[in-house]
mmCIF file of C-alpha atoms and ligand atoms in Angstrom:
data_model
loop_
_atom_site.group_PDB
_atom_site.id
_atom_site.type_symbol
_atom_site.label_atom_id
_atom_site.label_comp_id
_atom_site.label_asym_id
_atom_site.label_seq_id
_atom_site.Cartn_x
_atom_site.Cartn_y
_atom_site.Cartn_z
ATOM 1 C CA MET Q 1 79.920 99.553 97.077
ATOM 2 C CA ARG Q 2 80.821 102.888 96.790
ATOM 3 C CA LEU Q 3 82.958 104.862 99.742
ATOM 4 C CA THR Q 4 83.686 108.842 99.406
ATOM 5 C CA ILE Q 5 85.920 109.830 101.831
ATOM 6 C CA LEU Q 6 87.398 113.359 101.672
ATOM 7 C CA GLY Q 7 86.007 114.381 98.764
ATOM 8 C CA MET Q 8 87.681 110.832 96.478
ATOM 9 C CA THR Q 9 86.398 108.684 96.442
ATOM 10 C CA ALA Q 10 87.456 104.981 96.821
ATOM 11 C CA HIS Q 11 85.850 102.351 94.259
ATOM 12 C CA ASP Q 12 85.512 99.421 94.757
ATOM 13 C CA SER Q 13 85.330 98.158 91.020
ATOM 14 C CA ARG Q 14 88.655 95.204 90.549
ATOM 15 C CA PRO Q 15 89.004 95.466 87.796
ATOM 16 C CA GLU Q 16 91.841 93.459 86.956
ATOM 17 C CA GLN Q 17 92.187 90.857 90.975
ATOM 18 C CA ALA Q 18 96.101 90.385 92.388
ATOM 19 C CA LYS Q 19 98.073 88.719 90.438
ATOM 20 C CA LYS Q 20 97.874 84.836 91.215
ATOM 21 C CA LEU Q 21 100.940 83.720 92.946
ATOM 22 C CA ALA Q 22 101.699 81.089 90.980
ATOM 23 C CA ASP Q 23 101.819 83.357 87.889
ATOM 24 C CA ILE Q 24 105.459 84.635 88.866
ATOM 25 C CA ASP Q 25 108.390 83.884 87.812
ATOM 26 C CA TRP Q 26 110.827 84.597 90.985
ATOM 27 C CA SER Q 27 114.091 84.482 88.354
ATOM 28 C CA THR Q 28 112.417 87.093 85.638
ATOM 29 C CA LEU Q 29 110.730 89.324 88.067
ATOM 30 C CA GLY Q 30 111.492 92.888 86.354
ATOM 31 C CA PHE Q 31 110.406 95.293 87.401
ATOM 32 C CA SER Q 32 107.021 95.524 86.207
ATOM 33 C CA TYR Q 33 103.722 96.207 87.862
ATOM 34 C CA ILE Q 34 101.717 93.207 89.659
ATOM 35 C CA ARG Q 35 98.801 94.145 91.678
ATOM 36 C CA THR Q 36 99.531 92.488 95.335
ATOM 37 C CA ASP Q 37 96.666 92.155 97.466
ATOM 38 C CA LEU Q 38 96.512 94.772 99.948
ATOM 39 C CA ARG Q 39 98.187 98.408 100.299
ATOM 40 C CA TYR Q 40 98.042 101.090 102.950
ATOM 41 C CA LEU Q 41 95.698 104.261 102.099
ATOM 42 C CA ALA Q 42 95.590 107.218 104.993
ATOM 43 C CA HIS Q 43 93.683 110.699 104.410
ATOM 44 C CA TRP Q 44 94.699 114.336 105.551
ATOM 45 C CA LYS Q 45 92.085 116.579 106.351
ATOM 46 C CA ASP Q 46 91.436 119.888 109.021
ATOM 47 C CA GLY Q 47 95.654 119.521 109.679
ATOM 48 C CA GLU Q 48 96.226 115.736 109.948
ATOM 49 C CA TRP Q 49 96.415 112.592 109.050
ATOM 50 C CA ASP Q 50 93.829 110.346 109.653
ATOM 51 C CA ALA Q 51 95.945 106.250 111.474
ATOM 52 C CA GLY Q 52 94.925 105.292 107.572
ATOM 53 C CA THR Q 53 94.110 101.770 106.822
ATOM 54 C CA LEU Q 54 94.905 98.473 104.489
ATOM 55 C CA THR Q 55 92.118 98.158 101.316
ATOM 56 C CA GLU Q 56 91.985 96.138 98.531
ATOM 57 C CA ASP Q 57 91.264 98.754 95.510
ATOM 58 C CA ASN Q 58 93.575 99.793 93.711
ATOM 59 C CA GLN Q 59 92.326 102.147 91.901
ATOM 60 C CA ILE Q 60 92.046 105.534 93.430
ATOM 61 C CA HIS Q 61 89.110 107.791 92.450
ATOM 62 C CA LEU Q 62 90.250 111.938 92.517
ATOM 63 C CA ALA Q 63 88.534 114.779 92.327
ATOM 64 C CA GLU Q 64 88.808 116.830 88.833
ATOM 65 C CA GLY Q 65 90.625 119.931 90.553
ATOM 66 C CA SER Q 66 93.655 117.421 92.316
ATOM 67 C CA THR Q 67 96.248 119.134 92.187
ATOM 68 C CA ALA Q 68 98.349 116.073 92.229
ATOM 69 C CA LEU Q 69 96.700 116.265 88.791
ATOM 70 C CA HIS Q 70 97.077 119.872 87.475
ATOM 71 C CA TYR Q 71 99.907 121.766 90.026
ATOM 72 C CA GLY Q 72 102.324 118.052 90.599
ATOM 73 C CA GLN Q 73 101.451 118.601 94.119
ATOM 74 C CA GLN Q 74 103.077 114.342 94.651
ATOM 75 C CA CYS Q 75 105.195 112.908 95.965
ATOM 76 C CA PHE Q 76 106.866 109.085 96.408
ATOM 77 C CA GLU Q 77 109.211 107.070 97.333
ATOM 78 C CA GLY Q 78 111.244 104.193 96.857
ATOM 79 C CA LEU Q 79 112.335 101.162 99.327
ATOM 80 C CA LYS Q 80 112.787 97.950 99.891
ATOM 81 C CA ALA Q 81 112.802 94.270 101.933
ATOM 82 C CA TYR Q 82 114.051 91.760 101.190
ATOM 83 C CA ARG Q 83 114.212 87.854 101.987
ATOM 84 C CA CYS Q 84 116.517 86.356 104.814
ATOM 85 C CA ALA Q 85 118.017 83.041 104.861
ATOM 86 C CA ASP Q 86 116.362 82.268 107.319
ATOM 87 C CA GLY Q 87 112.886 83.512 105.976
ATOM 88 C CA SER Q 88 113.191 87.221 108.236
ATOM 89 C CA ILE Q 89 112.184 89.750 106.286
ATOM 90 C CA ASN Q 90 114.891 93.202 106.691
ATOM 91 C CA LEU Q 91 113.296 96.209 105.631
ATOM 92 C CA PHE Q 92 116.663 98.589 104.728
ATOM 93 C CA ARG Q 93 116.778 101.651 106.322
ATOM 94 C CA PRO Q 94 113.589 102.716 106.578
ATOM 95 C CA ASP Q 95 113.331 105.799 108.194
ATOM 96 C CA GLN Q 96 115.443 106.894 105.530
ATOM 97 C CA ASN Q 97 113.164 107.391 103.150
ATOM 98 C CA ALA Q 98 110.926 108.522 105.972
ATOM 99 C CA ALA Q 99 113.054 111.407 106.601
ATOM 100 C CA ARG Q 100 113.328 112.810 102.439
ATOM 101 C CA MET Q 101 109.531 112.657 102.547
ATOM 102 C CA ARG Q 102 109.081 114.926 105.057
ATOM 103 C CA MET Q 103 111.620 116.994 103.293
ATOM 104 C CA SER Q 104 109.778 116.412 99.499
ATOM 105 C CA CYS Q 105 106.996 117.494 101.353
ATOM 106 C CA ARG Q 106 107.880 120.369 103.391
ATOM 107 C CA ARG Q 107 108.994 121.683 98.918
ATOM 108 C CA LEU Q 108 106.200 120.562 97.918
ATOM 109 C CA LEU Q 109 103.506 122.863 100.462
ATOM 110 C CA MET Q 110 101.837 119.159 101.625
ATOM 111 C CA PRO Q 111 101.105 117.624 105.317
ATOM 112 C CA GLU Q 112 104.103 115.603 106.583
ATOM 113 C CA LEU Q 113 103.974 112.292 108.558
ATOM 114 C CA SER Q 114 105.815 111.038 111.321
ATOM 115 C CA ASP Q 115 109.127 108.166 111.035
ATOM 116 C CA GLU Q 116 106.601 106.209 112.862
ATOM 117 C CA GLN Q 117 103.618 106.459 110.875
ATOM 118 C CA PHE Q 118 105.246 105.760 107.472
ATOM 119 C CA ILE Q 119 106.702 102.971 108.378
ATOM 120 C CA ASP Q 120 104.421 101.506 110.346
ATOM 121 C CA ALA Q 121 102.330 101.794 106.892
ATOM 122 C CA CYS Q 122 105.646 100.268 105.055
ATOM 123 C CA LEU Q 123 105.481 97.453 108.037
ATOM 124 C CA GLN Q 124 101.613 96.653 107.065
ATOM 125 C CA VAL Q 125 101.824 96.242 103.738
ATOM 126 C CA VAL Q 126 104.721 93.884 103.736
ATOM 127 C CA ARG Q 127 103.264 92.316 105.944
ATOM 128 C CA ALA Q 128 99.779 92.121 104.768
ATOM 129 C CA ASN Q 129 101.756 91.185 101.399
ATOM 130 C CA GLU Q 130 104.976 88.231 102.215
ATOM 131 C CA HIS Q 131 103.768 86.048 99.944
ATOM 132 C CA PHE Q 132 104.273 87.982 97.797
ATOM 133 C CA LEU Q 133 108.583 88.567 98.581
ATOM 134 C CA PRO Q 134 110.501 86.789 96.453
ATOM 135 C CA PRO Q 135 112.339 84.468 98.208
ATOM 136 C CA TYR Q 136 115.809 84.425 99.279
ATOM 137 C CA GLY Q 137 118.711 83.901 96.603
ATOM 138 C CA THR Q 138 116.351 84.498 93.726
ATOM 139 C CA GLY Q 139 117.759 88.143 93.122
ATOM 140 C CA GLY Q 140 113.628 89.858 93.726
ATOM 141 C CA SER Q 141 112.663 91.980 96.782
ATOM 142 C CA LEU Q 142 109.534 93.229 97.408
ATOM 143 C CA TYR Q 143 109.438 97.183 96.867
ATOM 144 C CA LEU Q 144 107.462 99.589 97.939
ATOM 145 C CA ARG Q 145 105.863 102.709 96.334
ATOM 146 C CA PRO Q 146 105.439 105.496 99.521
ATOM 147 C CA PHE Q 147 103.229 108.721 97.666
ATOM 148 C CA VAL Q 148 101.232 112.188 99.045
ATOM 149 C CA ILE Q 149 98.844 113.488 96.261
ATOM 150 C CA GLY Q 150 96.878 117.111 96.806
ATOM 151 C CA VAL Q 151 93.288 116.161 96.374
ATOM 152 C CA GLY Q 152 90.289 117.439 96.767
ATOM 153 C CA ASP Q 153 88.289 120.423 94.849
ATOM 154 C CA ASN Q 154 90.716 122.817 93.986
ATOM 155 C CA ILE Q 155 90.999 124.827 90.641
ATOM 156 C CA GLY Q 156 93.283 127.761 91.299
ATOM 157 C CA VAL Q 157 97.307 127.825 92.212
ATOM 158 C CA ARG Q 158 97.375 126.776 96.088
ATOM 159 C CA THR Q 159 98.223 124.058 97.521
ATOM 160 C CA ALA Q 160 95.026 121.507 98.181
ATOM 161 C CA PRO Q 161 92.743 120.816 100.292
ATOM 162 C CA GLU Q 162 92.982 117.328 101.361
ATOM 163 C CA PHE Q 163 95.615 115.177 100.476
ATOM 164 C CA ILE Q 164 95.909 110.938 100.255
ATOM 165 C CA PHE Q 165 99.135 109.086 101.701
ATOM 166 C CA SER Q 166 99.371 105.557 100.211
ATOM 167 C CA VAL Q 167 102.236 102.799 100.235
ATOM 168 C CA PHE Q 168 101.648 100.118 97.621
ATOM 169 C CA CYS Q 169 104.666 96.881 96.757
ATOM 170 C CA VAL Q 170 105.666 94.777 94.435
ATOM 171 C CA PRO Q 171 108.121 91.922 93.668
ATOM 172 C CA VAL Q 172 111.022 93.262 91.432
ATOM 173 C CA GLY Q 173 113.487 91.860 90.434
ATOM 174 C CA PRO Q 174 116.806 94.331 88.544
ATOM 175 C CA TYR Q 175 115.839 97.533 87.375
ATOM 176 C CA PHE Q 176 118.000 97.258 84.878
ATOM 177 C CA LYS Q 177 118.598 94.382 83.216
ATOM 178 C CA GLY Q 178 121.395 91.879 83.273
ATOM 179 C CA GLY Q 179 121.893 93.051 87.820
ATOM 180 C CA LEU Q 180 126.437 93.552 87.777
ATOM 181 C CA THR Q 181 126.401 94.054 84.038
ATOM 182 C CA PRO Q 182 127.428 97.418 83.267
ATOM 183 C CA THR Q 183 125.586 99.214 81.021
ATOM 184 C CA ASN Q 184 126.400 102.254 79.350
ATOM 185 C CA PHE Q 185 125.054 105.456 79.072
ATOM 186 C CA ILE Q 186 124.388 109.197 77.505
ATOM 187 C CA THR Q 187 123.976 112.634 78.113
ATOM 188 C CA SER Q 188 121.566 114.783 77.769
ATOM 189 C CA ASP Q 189 121.283 118.609 76.865
ATOM 190 C CA TYR Q 190 117.531 118.654 78.750
ATOM 191 C CA ASP Q 191 117.639 118.345 82.006
ATOM 192 C CA ARG Q 192 115.883 116.918 84.813
ATOM 193 C CA ALA Q 193 115.870 119.462 87.182
ATOM 194 C CA ALA Q 194 116.091 123.393 88.026
ATOM 195 C CA PRO Q 195 120.009 124.985 89.943
ATOM 196 C CA HIS Q 196 117.884 125.684 92.118
ATOM 197 C CA GLY Q 197 113.800 123.604 91.347
ATOM 198 C CA THR Q 198 112.824 120.448 92.867
ATOM 199 C CA GLY Q 199 115.821 117.894 91.825
ATOM 200 C CA ALA Q 200 116.161 117.602 95.948
ATOM 201 C CA ALA Q 201 112.624 116.179 96.110
ATOM 202 C CA LYS Q 202 111.587 112.786 94.881
ATOM 203 C CA VAL Q 203 109.179 114.764 92.974
ATOM 204 C CA GLY Q 204 107.074 114.012 89.688
ATOM 205 C CA GLY Q 205 107.779 116.987 87.422
ATOM 206 C CA ASN Q 206 110.770 115.861 87.602
ATOM 207 C CA TYR Q 207 110.325 112.594 85.982
ATOM 208 C CA ALA Q 208 108.096 113.581 83.706
ATOM 209 C CA ALA Q 209 110.993 115.961 82.790
ATOM 210 C CA SER Q 210 113.326 113.631 82.261
ATOM 211 C CA LEU Q 211 110.969 110.662 80.021
ATOM 212 C CA LEU Q 212 111.607 112.459 76.958
ATOM 213 C CA PRO Q 213 115.238 112.508 76.934
ATOM 214 C CA GLY Q 214 115.667 108.971 78.658
ATOM 215 C CA TYR Q 215 112.748 107.922 75.613
ATOM 216 C CA GLU Q 216 115.930 109.340 73.078
ATOM 217 C CA ALA Q 217 118.664 107.849 74.956
ATOM 218 C CA LYS Q 218 116.568 103.858 75.530
ATOM 219 C CA LYS Q 219 116.085 104.402 71.476
ATOM 220 C CA ARG Q 220 119.959 104.690 70.975
ATOM 221 C CA ASP Q 221 120.579 102.004 72.791
ATOM 222 C CA PHE Q 222 121.968 103.630 75.903
ATOM 223 C CA ALA Q 223 120.119 101.966 79.362
ATOM 224 C CA ASP Q 224 119.253 106.116 80.775
ATOM 225 C CA VAL Q 225 120.941 109.779 80.720
ATOM 226 C CA ILE Q 226 123.445 111.080 82.190
ATOM 227 C CA TYR Q 227 121.767 114.714 83.873
ATOM 228 C CA LEU Q 228 124.769 117.879 83.449
ATOM 229 C CA ASP Q 229 124.367 120.080 86.341
ATOM 230 C CA PRO Q 230 121.623 122.360 85.557
ATOM 231 C CA ALA Q 231 123.743 126.224 85.517
ATOM 232 C CA THR Q 232 126.970 125.033 83.030
ATOM 233 C CA HIS Q 233 127.131 121.243 81.356
ATOM 234 C CA THR Q 234 130.230 120.504 83.291
ATOM 235 C CA THR Q 235 129.875 118.256 85.700
ATOM 236 C CA ILE Q 236 127.747 115.626 86.324
ATOM 237 C CA GLU Q 237 124.965 115.603 88.421
ATOM 238 C CA GLU Q 238 122.475 112.096 87.526
ATOM 239 C CA ALA Q 239 122.704 108.649 86.442
ATOM 240 C CA GLY Q 240 118.746 108.785 85.236
ATOM 241 C CA ALA Q 241 116.904 107.867 88.141
ATOM 242 C CA ALA Q 242 119.858 107.047 89.812
ATOM 243 C CA ASN Q 243 123.064 108.775 92.108
ATOM 244 C CA PHE Q 244 125.911 108.781 90.379
ATOM 245 C CA PHE Q 245 130.233 107.418 91.641
ATOM 246 C CA ALA Q 246 133.296 106.815 89.759
ATOM 247 C CA ILE Q 247 136.718 106.177 91.741
ATOM 248 C CA THR Q 248 140.051 107.026 90.919
ATOM 249 C CA GLN Q 249 142.586 105.112 88.861
ATOM 250 C CA ASP Q 250 144.027 104.101 92.127
ATOM 251 C CA GLY Q 251 141.224 102.476 93.664
ATOM 252 C CA GLN Q 252 141.491 104.885 96.284
ATOM 253 C CA LYS Q 253 138.869 107.307 96.043
ATOM 254 C CA PHE Q 254 135.172 106.853 96.272
ATOM 255 C CA VAL Q 255 133.895 109.917 94.142
ATOM 256 C CA THR Q 256 130.617 111.277 93.916
ATOM 257 C CA PRO Q 257 128.602 114.399 93.138
ATOM 258 C CA GLN Q 258 127.242 117.463 95.065
ATOM 259 C CA SER Q 259 124.906 119.338 93.949
ATOM 260 C CA PRO Q 260 121.210 120.817 95.215
ATOM 261 C CA SER Q 261 119.150 119.382 91.923
ATOM 262 C CA ILE Q 262 120.501 116.045 93.055
ATOM 263 C CA LEU Q 263 118.354 113.157 95.117
ATOM 264 C CA PRO Q 264 120.241 112.098 98.014
ATOM 265 C CA SER Q 265 120.047 108.680 97.045
ATOM 266 C CA ILE Q 266 119.997 106.399 100.693
ATOM 267 C CA THR Q 267 121.914 103.668 98.766
ATOM 268 C CA LYS Q 268 124.649 106.481 97.786
ATOM 269 C CA TYR Q 269 125.176 107.643 101.073
ATOM 270 C CA SER Q 270 125.329 104.003 102.424
ATOM 271 C CA LEU Q 271 128.339 103.407 99.509
ATOM 272 C CA LEU Q 272 129.771 106.152 101.112
ATOM 273 C CA TRP Q 273 130.029 104.967 104.613
ATOM 274 C CA LEU Q 274 131.120 101.559 103.137
ATOM 275 C CA ALA Q 275 133.690 102.290 101.044
ATOM 276 C CA GLU Q 276 135.362 104.382 103.822
ATOM 277 C CA HIS Q 277 134.280 101.874 106.757
ATOM 278 C CA ARG Q 278 134.241 98.604 104.828
ATOM 279 C CA LEU Q 279 136.806 99.237 102.299
ATOM 280 C CA GLY Q 280 138.855 101.880 104.091
ATOM 281 C CA LEU Q 281 138.745 104.026 100.826
ATOM 282 C CA GLU Q 282 138.667 107.923 100.522
ATOM 283 C CA VAL Q 283 135.585 109.302 100.079
ATOM 284 C CA GLU Q 284 134.163 112.824 98.173
ATOM 285 C CA GLU Q 285 131.108 114.204 97.114
ATOM 286 C CA GLY Q 286 131.882 116.767 94.744
ATOM 287 C CA ASP Q 287 132.429 117.565 91.629
ATOM 288 C CA ILE Q 288 133.317 115.078 88.262
ATOM 289 C CA ARG Q 289 133.257 117.308 85.330
ATOM 290 C CA ILE Q 290 132.335 115.355 82.365
ATOM 291 C CA ASP Q 291 135.553 116.265 79.924
ATOM 292 C CA GLU Q 292 137.805 115.130 83.178
ATOM 293 C CA LEU Q 293 136.058 111.002 83.216
ATOM 294 C CA GLY Q 294 139.865 109.924 82.757
ATOM 295 C CA LYS Q 295 140.888 110.160 86.183
ATOM 296 C CA PHE Q 296 138.578 107.028 86.984
ATOM 297 C CA SER Q 297 139.092 103.868 86.486
ATOM 298 C CA GLU Q 298 135.852 102.098 87.978
ATOM 299 C CA ALA Q 299 131.234 104.013 87.461
ATOM 300 C CA GLY Q 300 128.209 103.125 88.986
ATOM 301 C CA ALA Q 301 124.537 104.191 88.872
ATOM 302 C CA CYS Q 302 123.120 103.736 92.095
ATOM 303 C CA GLY Q 303 119.406 103.874 93.965
ATOM 304 C CA THR Q 304 116.938 101.069 95.675
ATOM 305 C CA ALA Q 305 116.041 100.509 92.163
ATOM 306 C CA ALA Q 306 119.788 100.388 89.897
ATOM 307 C CA VAL Q 307 121.171 98.596 92.963
ATOM 308 C CA ILE Q 308 124.586 99.795 91.420
ATOM 309 C CA THR Q 309 124.851 99.282 87.791
ATOM 310 C CA PRO Q 310 128.482 99.114 86.387
ATOM 311 C CA ILE Q 311 128.904 102.229 84.225
ATOM 312 C CA GLY Q 312 130.417 100.664 80.857
ATOM 313 C CA GLY Q 313 130.850 104.009 78.839
ATOM 314 C CA ILE Q 314 129.002 108.011 78.109
ATOM 315 C CA GLN Q 315 129.016 108.527 75.961
ATOM 316 C CA HIS Q 316 129.494 113.082 75.860
ATOM 317 C CA GLY Q 317 128.237 113.933 72.482
ATOM 318 C CA ASP Q 318 131.433 112.296 69.557
ATOM 319 C CA ASP Q 319 133.395 110.619 72.307
ATOM 320 C CA PHE Q 320 132.282 107.796 74.159
ATOM 321 C CA HIS Q 321 134.575 107.189 77.581
ATOM 322 C CA VAL Q 322 135.087 103.703 79.247
ATOM 323 C CA PHE Q 323 135.904 103.384 82.218
ATOM 324 C CA TYR Q 324 136.675 99.654 83.415
ATOM 325 C CA SER Q 325 134.804 97.325 81.054
ATOM 326 C CA GLU Q 326 131.946 96.838 78.700
ATOM 327 C CA SER Q 327 131.537 93.242 80.736
ATOM 328 C CA GLU Q 328 132.738 93.069 83.855
ATOM 329 C CA PRO Q 329 131.955 95.419 86.730
ATOM 330 C CA GLY Q 330 135.121 96.818 88.235
ATOM 331 C CA PRO Q 331 135.952 95.601 91.250
ATOM 332 C CA VAL Q 332 135.553 98.197 93.835
ATOM 333 C CA THR Q 333 132.268 98.228 92.192
ATOM 334 C CA ARG Q 334 131.603 94.854 92.857
ATOM 335 C CA ARG Q 335 133.319 94.826 96.431
ATOM 336 C CA LEU Q 336 130.655 97.947 96.921
ATOM 337 C CA TYR Q 337 127.581 95.617 95.961
ATOM 338 C CA ASP Q 338 128.894 92.807 97.668
ATOM 339 C CA GLU Q 339 128.136 95.221 100.686
ATOM 340 C CA LEU Q 340 125.640 96.281 99.924
ATOM 341 C CA VAL Q 341 123.720 93.840 99.423
ATOM 342 C CA GLY Q 342 124.889 91.137 101.615
ATOM 343 C CA ILE Q 343 123.608 93.583 104.545
ATOM 344 C CA GLN Q 344 119.801 94.171 102.039
ATOM 345 C CA TYR Q 345 119.400 90.340 102.537
ATOM 346 C CA GLY Q 346 121.420 89.991 105.932
ATOM 347 C CA ASP Q 347 124.219 87.590 105.203
ATOM 348 C CA LYS Q 348 126.038 90.529 106.419
ATOM 349 C CA GLU Q 349 126.338 92.243 110.085
ATOM 350 C CA ALA Q 350 124.558 95.925 109.061
ATOM 351 C CA PRO Q 351 125.418 98.939 110.279
ATOM 352 C CA GLU Q 352 123.785 99.889 113.650
ATOM 353 C CA GLY Q 353 119.471 101.500 112.753
ATOM 354 C CA TRP Q 354 119.944 100.154 108.814
ATOM 355 C CA ILE Q 355 117.855 96.915 109.211
ATOM 356 C CA VAL Q 356 114.109 97.802 110.484
ATOM 357 C CA LYS Q 357 112.719 93.377 110.850
ATOM 358 C CA VAL Q 358 109.387 93.864 109.578
HETATM 359 C C1 LIG R 1 116.559 111.125 90.285
HETATM 360 C C2 LIG R 1 116.569 110.384 91.878
HETATM 361 N N1 LIG R 1 118.425 109.411 91.846
HETATM 362 C C3 LIG R 1 118.687 108.601 92.564
HETATM 363 C C4 LIG R 1 117.823 107.744 93.367
HETATM 364 C C5 LIG R 1 118.579 106.399 94.041
HETATM 365 O O1 LIG R 1 118.038 106.907 95.111
HETATM 366 P P1 LIG R 1 118.045 105.802 96.645
HETATM 367 O O2 LIG R 1 119.032 105.258 96.661
HETATM 368 O O3 LIG R 1 117.560 106.278 98.038
HETATM 369 O O4 LIG R 1 116.792 104.670 95.907
HETATM 370 C C6 LIG R 1 116.058 107.724 92.823
HETATM 371 C C7 LIG R 1 115.744 106.723 93.078
HETATM 372 O O5 LIG R 1 114.905 106.673 93.978
HETATM 373 C C8 LIG R 1 116.029 108.507 91.666
HETATM 374 O O6 LIG R 1 114.427 108.503 91.603
#
């Protein structure tokens, strides 16, 4: 069957079937693509989004001139659903992802989606693939990947005539192997974003720019790159595809960088709140100079996929700076992790509005 919708063809070839549940070992899940049963697909044309629908087809057939393919006109999101001890399902702060996707869409001149349509699409996808949700206690979750792409016939550098919004899901385990085990990072001469470019938007171009430095870091056995501020290369911006935070030597302050070229991490702002309101720490968004790492006793990478990954040490030029330890998470990092993960899996009381029950 071939369905032509708004200049793109949804083509029902089903080259591979959805993964059989019996083949999934929940305890060893990593961060790899697994085809699940149903995904949400909506189209924009002539000024409005349609109501969207669920489809089994995991292939998208695009117009060859689609702006997403040539000019990087696309953005995406990442959020997770968690199975709780009582069997219910928690979605973590989807309104924040909806808001950030609107910001990304605005930056790339793409049509925005309402909170309602974004969250409803996520809920539909979780419900339709509920059996792919890793059981409570395995440490896994169902990762949702919403995205918007510019499609339709086009050749010049301009915004697309049509758009697709889709959400698919994949059961996942930890992004960095080892969970709460510290990993080492390395600075790079490359930037992922320009000082006033698209760093604050979740757009593919930033990630394309990070592939080579990420590859080089991994070749040298580092988990990923510490990106420095693109204007002066003196302060820390991001830790690979995650935000960065550090705890001062006295254990009293949670510090995280602030910059227009950092992706505003929903996990980071959640930790900032938890650090202040649950751990009683001071919190600060400000500069963290790469030559002043000695001010901090602990450091971590945080994000939906990374959760909290303690940073053992950072290689910068010839210097290798170790924070708390290369093998153990520091005490504040551990408390933040327990608080955040406890809320996500429903074991700890969530601040108002953070959890949407599926
Ligand atoms: C570049 C980058 N920074 C930070 C994050 C963390 O953001 P969040 O906590 O919203 O997942 C991500 C992942 O989404 C990312 O890709």
